[in-house]
Coordinates of C-alpha atoms in Angstrom, one line a residue:
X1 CA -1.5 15.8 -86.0
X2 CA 1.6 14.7 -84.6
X3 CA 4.2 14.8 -81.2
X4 CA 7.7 16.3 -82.2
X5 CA 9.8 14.9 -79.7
X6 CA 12.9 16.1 -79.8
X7 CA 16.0 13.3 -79.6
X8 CA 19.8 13.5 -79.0
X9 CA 21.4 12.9 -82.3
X10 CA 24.3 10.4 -81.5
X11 CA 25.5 8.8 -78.4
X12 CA 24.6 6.8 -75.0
X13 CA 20.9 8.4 -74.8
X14 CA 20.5 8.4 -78.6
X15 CA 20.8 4.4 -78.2
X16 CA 18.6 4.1 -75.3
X17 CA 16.1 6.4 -76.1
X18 CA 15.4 4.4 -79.8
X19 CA 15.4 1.4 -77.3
X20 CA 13.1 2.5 -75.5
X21 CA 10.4 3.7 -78.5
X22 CA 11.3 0.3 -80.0
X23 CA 10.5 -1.9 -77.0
X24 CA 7.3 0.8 -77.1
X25 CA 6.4 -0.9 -80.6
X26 CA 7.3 3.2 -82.1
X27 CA 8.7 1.9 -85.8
X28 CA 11.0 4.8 -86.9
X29 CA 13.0 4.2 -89.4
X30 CA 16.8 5.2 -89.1
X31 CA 18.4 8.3 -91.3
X32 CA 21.9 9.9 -90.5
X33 CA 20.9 12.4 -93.3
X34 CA 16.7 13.3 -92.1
X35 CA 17.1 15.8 -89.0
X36 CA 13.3 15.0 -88.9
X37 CA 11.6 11.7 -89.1
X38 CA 7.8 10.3 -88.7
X39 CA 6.8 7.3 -87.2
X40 CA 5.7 4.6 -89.2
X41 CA 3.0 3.4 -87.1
X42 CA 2.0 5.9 -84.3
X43 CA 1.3 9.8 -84.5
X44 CA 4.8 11.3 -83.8
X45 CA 7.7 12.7 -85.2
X46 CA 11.2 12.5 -84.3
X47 CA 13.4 15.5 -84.4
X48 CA 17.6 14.5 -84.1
X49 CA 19.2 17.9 -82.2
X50 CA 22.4 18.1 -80.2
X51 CA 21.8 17.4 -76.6
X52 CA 22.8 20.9 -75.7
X53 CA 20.2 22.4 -78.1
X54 CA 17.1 20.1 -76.7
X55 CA 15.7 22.3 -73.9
X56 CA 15.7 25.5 -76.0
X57 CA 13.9 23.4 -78.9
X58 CA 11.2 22.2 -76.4
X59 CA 10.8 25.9 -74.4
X60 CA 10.3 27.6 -77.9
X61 CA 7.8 25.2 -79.1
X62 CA 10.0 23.6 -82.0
X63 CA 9.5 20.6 -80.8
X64 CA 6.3 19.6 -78.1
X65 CA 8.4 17.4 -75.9
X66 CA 12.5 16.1 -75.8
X67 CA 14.4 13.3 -74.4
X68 CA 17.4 15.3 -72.9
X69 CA 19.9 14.4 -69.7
X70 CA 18.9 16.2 -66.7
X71 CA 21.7 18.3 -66.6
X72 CA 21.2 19.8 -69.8
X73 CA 18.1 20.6 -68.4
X74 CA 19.4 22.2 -65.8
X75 CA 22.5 24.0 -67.3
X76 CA 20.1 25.6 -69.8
X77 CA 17.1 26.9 -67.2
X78 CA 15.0 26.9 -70.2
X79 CA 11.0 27.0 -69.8
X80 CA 10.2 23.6 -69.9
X81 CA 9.0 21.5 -67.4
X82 CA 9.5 17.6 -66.5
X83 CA 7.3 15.3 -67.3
X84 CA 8.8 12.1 -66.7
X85 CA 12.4 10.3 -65.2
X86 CA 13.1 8.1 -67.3
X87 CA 15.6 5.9 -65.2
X88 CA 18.6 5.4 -68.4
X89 CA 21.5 7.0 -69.0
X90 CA 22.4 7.9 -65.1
X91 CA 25.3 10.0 -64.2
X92 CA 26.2 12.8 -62.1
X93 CA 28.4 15.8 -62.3
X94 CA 31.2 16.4 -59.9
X95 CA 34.1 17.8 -58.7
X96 CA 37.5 16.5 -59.5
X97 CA 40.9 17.3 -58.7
X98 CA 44.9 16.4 -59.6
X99 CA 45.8 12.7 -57.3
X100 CA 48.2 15.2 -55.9
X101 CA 46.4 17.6 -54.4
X102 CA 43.8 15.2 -52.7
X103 CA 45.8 15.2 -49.1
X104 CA 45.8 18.9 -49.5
X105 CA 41.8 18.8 -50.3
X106 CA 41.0 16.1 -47.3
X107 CA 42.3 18.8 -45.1
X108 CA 40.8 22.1 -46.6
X109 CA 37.3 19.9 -48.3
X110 CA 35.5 22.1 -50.4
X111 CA 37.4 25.5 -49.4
X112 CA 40.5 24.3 -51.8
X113 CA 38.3 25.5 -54.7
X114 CA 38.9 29.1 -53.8
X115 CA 40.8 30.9 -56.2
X116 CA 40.8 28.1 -58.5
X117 CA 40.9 27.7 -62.1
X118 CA 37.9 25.0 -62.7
X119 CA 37.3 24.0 -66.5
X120 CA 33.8 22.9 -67.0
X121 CA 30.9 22.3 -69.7
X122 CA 28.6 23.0 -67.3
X123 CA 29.2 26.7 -66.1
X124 CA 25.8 27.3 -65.1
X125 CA 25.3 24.3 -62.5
X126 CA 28.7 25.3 -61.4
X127 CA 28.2 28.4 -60.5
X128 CA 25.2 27.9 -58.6
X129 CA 27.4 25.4 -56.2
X130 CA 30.0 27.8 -55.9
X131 CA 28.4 30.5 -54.9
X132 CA 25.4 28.4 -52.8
X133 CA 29.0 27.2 -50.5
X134 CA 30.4 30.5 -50.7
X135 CA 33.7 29.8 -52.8
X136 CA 35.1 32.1 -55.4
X137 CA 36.9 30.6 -58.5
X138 CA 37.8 31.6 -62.3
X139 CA 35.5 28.8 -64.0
X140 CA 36.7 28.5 -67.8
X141 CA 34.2 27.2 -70.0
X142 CA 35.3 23.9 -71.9
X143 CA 33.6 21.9 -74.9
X144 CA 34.7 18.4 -75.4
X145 CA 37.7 17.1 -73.0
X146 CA 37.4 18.4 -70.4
X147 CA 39.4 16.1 -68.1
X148 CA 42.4 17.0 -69.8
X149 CA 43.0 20.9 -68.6
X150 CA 44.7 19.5 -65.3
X151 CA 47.0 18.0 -67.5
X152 CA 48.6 20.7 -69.9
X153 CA 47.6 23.2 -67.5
X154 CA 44.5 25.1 -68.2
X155 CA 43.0 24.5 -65.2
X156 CA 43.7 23.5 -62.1
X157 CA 40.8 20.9 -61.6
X158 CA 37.3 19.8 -63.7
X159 CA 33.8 19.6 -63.1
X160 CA 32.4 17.5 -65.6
X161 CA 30.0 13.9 -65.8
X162 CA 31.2 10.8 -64.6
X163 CA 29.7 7.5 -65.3
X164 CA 32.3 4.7 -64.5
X165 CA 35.1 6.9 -63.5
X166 CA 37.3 5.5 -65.4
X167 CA 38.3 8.5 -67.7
X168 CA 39.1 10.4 -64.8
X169 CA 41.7 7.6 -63.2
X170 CA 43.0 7.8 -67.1
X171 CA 43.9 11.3 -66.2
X172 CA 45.1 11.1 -62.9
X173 CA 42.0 12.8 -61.4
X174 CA 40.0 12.0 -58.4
X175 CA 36.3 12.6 -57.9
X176 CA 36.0 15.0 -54.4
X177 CA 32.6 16.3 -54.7
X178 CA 29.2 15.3 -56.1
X179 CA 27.4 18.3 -57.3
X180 CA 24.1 16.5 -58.7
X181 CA 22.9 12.9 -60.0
X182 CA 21.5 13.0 -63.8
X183 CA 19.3 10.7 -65.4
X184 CA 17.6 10.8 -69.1
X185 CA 14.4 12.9 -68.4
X186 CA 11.4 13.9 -70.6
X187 CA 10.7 17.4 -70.8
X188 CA 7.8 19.2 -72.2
X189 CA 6.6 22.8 -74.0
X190 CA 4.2 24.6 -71.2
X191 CA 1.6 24.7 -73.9
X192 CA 1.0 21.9 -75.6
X193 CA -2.6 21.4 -77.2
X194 CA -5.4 19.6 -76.0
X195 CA -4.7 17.3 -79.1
X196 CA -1.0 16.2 -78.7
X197 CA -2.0 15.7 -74.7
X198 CA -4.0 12.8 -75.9
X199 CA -1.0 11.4 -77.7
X200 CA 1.8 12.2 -75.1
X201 CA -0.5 10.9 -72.4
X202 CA -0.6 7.5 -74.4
X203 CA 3.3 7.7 -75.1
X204 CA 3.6 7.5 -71.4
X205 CA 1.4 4.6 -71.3
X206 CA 3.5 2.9 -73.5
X207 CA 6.6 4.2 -71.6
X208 CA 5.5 2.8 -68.6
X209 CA 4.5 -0.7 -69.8
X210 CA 7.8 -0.6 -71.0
X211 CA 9.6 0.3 -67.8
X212 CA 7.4 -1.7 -66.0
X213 CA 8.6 -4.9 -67.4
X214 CA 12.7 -4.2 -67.2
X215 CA 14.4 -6.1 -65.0
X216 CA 11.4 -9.0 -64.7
X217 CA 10.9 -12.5 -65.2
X218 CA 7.5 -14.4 -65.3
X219 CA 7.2 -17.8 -63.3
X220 CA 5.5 -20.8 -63.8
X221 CA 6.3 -23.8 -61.1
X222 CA 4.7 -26.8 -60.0
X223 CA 4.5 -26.9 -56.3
X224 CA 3.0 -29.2 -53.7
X225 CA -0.3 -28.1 -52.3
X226 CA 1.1 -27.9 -48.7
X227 CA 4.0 -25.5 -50.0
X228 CA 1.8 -23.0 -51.7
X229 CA 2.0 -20.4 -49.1
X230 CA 5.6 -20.8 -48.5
X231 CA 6.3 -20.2 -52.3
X232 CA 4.0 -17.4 -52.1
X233 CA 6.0 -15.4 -50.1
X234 CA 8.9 -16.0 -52.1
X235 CA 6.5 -14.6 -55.6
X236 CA 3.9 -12.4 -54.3
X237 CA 3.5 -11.3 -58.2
X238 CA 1.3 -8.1 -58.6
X239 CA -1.2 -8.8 -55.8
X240 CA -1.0 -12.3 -55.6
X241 CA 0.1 -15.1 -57.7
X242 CA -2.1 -17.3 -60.1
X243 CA -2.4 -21.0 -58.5
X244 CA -4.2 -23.9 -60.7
X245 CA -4.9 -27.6 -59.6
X246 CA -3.0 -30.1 -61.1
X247 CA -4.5 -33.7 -61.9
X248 CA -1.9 -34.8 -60.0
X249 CA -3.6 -35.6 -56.5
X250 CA -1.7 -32.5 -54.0
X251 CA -0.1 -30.7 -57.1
X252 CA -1.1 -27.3 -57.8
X253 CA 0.7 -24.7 -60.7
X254 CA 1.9 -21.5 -59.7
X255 CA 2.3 -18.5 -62.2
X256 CA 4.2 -15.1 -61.0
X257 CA 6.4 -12.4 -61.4
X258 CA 9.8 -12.7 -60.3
X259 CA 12.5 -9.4 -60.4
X260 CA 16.1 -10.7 -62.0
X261 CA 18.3 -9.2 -59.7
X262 CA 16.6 -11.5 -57.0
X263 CA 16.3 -14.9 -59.8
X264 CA 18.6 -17.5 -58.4
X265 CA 18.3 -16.9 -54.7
X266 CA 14.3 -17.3 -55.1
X267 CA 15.2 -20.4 -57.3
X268 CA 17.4 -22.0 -54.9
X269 CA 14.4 -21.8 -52.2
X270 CA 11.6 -22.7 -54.5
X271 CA 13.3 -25.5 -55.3
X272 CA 14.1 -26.8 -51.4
X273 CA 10.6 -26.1 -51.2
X274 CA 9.7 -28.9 -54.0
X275 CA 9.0 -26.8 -56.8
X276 CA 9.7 -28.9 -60.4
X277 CA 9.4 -27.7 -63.8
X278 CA 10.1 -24.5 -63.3
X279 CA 9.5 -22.3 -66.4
X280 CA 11.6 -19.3 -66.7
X281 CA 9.8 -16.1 -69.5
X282 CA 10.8 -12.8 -70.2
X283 CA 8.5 -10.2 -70.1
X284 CA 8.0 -7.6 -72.7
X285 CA 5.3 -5.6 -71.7
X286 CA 3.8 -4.7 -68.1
X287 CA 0.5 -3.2 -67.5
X288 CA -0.5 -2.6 -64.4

């Protein structure tokens, strides 16, 4: 028996969802031509859909579980439910509006949309906002570019994803409103057997060791003995770091884990602490 999970085809999430199975040890083999592809060495199947088509493929039981951005998700209001964030491919969907008509918008705020023209991909999240604010506007459903109605006049302003922001500043567009924040999420059929439980539940295992380990460094020092609570503070590790006499009379080692984003400022003390050889590791799984 095997887990259809349900993948975006091309794109950002495709990437980083085959990323993610592959730094889970899931071997699937690539194929632009196979819509449906087994794993080589665990019990599921991968099924390549348009991002748009994922929650209705995962509600209708065509595939058990998908890999879909949260606002598809929540655009389609199919019956699937969340399983798991999965903390990639983060954006959020917003409001923009012509440079030009931003002093008129800082005066008005959101009561400028009224009686606008507002092209959008997303109709369904729109509308919600709209009428949750109590605004009225003509919303004209767009696939594809969307940030360029303002511009030959189709609409008069977008809602649409933004990631960097960059394509709207290409367009002379500015970001007013943030509707919702969107990251890659799992979803899953309400009745999935007993069976493919087993094997989702030790996908998520996987997942999770995965996660776990991003962003991570493992530390290995040597450190005077009279320094070794000082340096402990500085790597706590999991519950406490791992400390081995030396042979070296007042040496001990110190083993830990040490998050990236914090690397050289931990350094910098460790070492005006008297830390030497300090070993540096990545990290490719985390169980905890």
């Amino acid at each position: 028996m095997l887990l259809r999970i349900a993948v975006q085809a091309k794109g950002r999430l495709f990437d980083e969802t085959m990323t993610m199975l592959s730094e889970s040890s899931i071997k699937i083999e690539s194929s632009k031509r196979t819509l449906l592809v087994p794993a080589k060495n665990f019990p599921v199947e991968i099924l390549y859909l348009r991002d748009d088509d994922i929650p209705q493929a995962v509600a209708s039981g065509i595939a058990d579980v998908g890999i879909v951005g949260e606002n598809e998700y929540e655009e389609r209001q199919e019956e699937a439910d969340i399983i798991k964030r999965l903390d990639f491919s983060k954006c959020r969907i917003s409001l923009a509006i012509p440079n030009a008509k931003v002093p008129e918008y800082d005066q008005m705020g959101l009561k400028w949309f009224d009686g606008k023209k507002i092209a959008t991909s997303y109709p369904g999240i729109l509308k919600k906002f709209l009428d949750k604010n109590g605004i009225k506007s003509d919303i004209h459903v767009i696939t594809g570019s969307v940030e360029i109605a303002p511009g030959i006049g189709l609409a008069d302003c977008i809602f649409d994803i933004v990631s960097s922001g960059s394509t709207l500043v290409s367009n002379n567009l500015k970001e007013v409103e943030i509707v919702m924040k969107s990251e890659a999420v799992l979803i899953g059929n309400k009745n999935i057997c007993a069976e493919k439980k087993e094997i989702l539940n030790e996908l998520l295992f996987r997942f999770d060791s995965y996660k776990n380990a991003e962003g991570k460094k493992y530390v290995v020092l040597n450190i005077p003995n009279d320094k070794i609570a000082a340096a402990t503070e500085l790597l706590p590790g999991m519950k406490a770091p791992t400390v081995t006499k030396l042979e070296t009379e007042g040496w001990s080692s110190l083993a830990s884990v040490l998050e990236e984003k914090h690397f050289w400022e931990i350094i910098g003390k460790l070492k005006q602490l008297g830390a030497e050889g300090i070993l540096v590791m990545p990290i490719e799984k985390m169980i905890l």
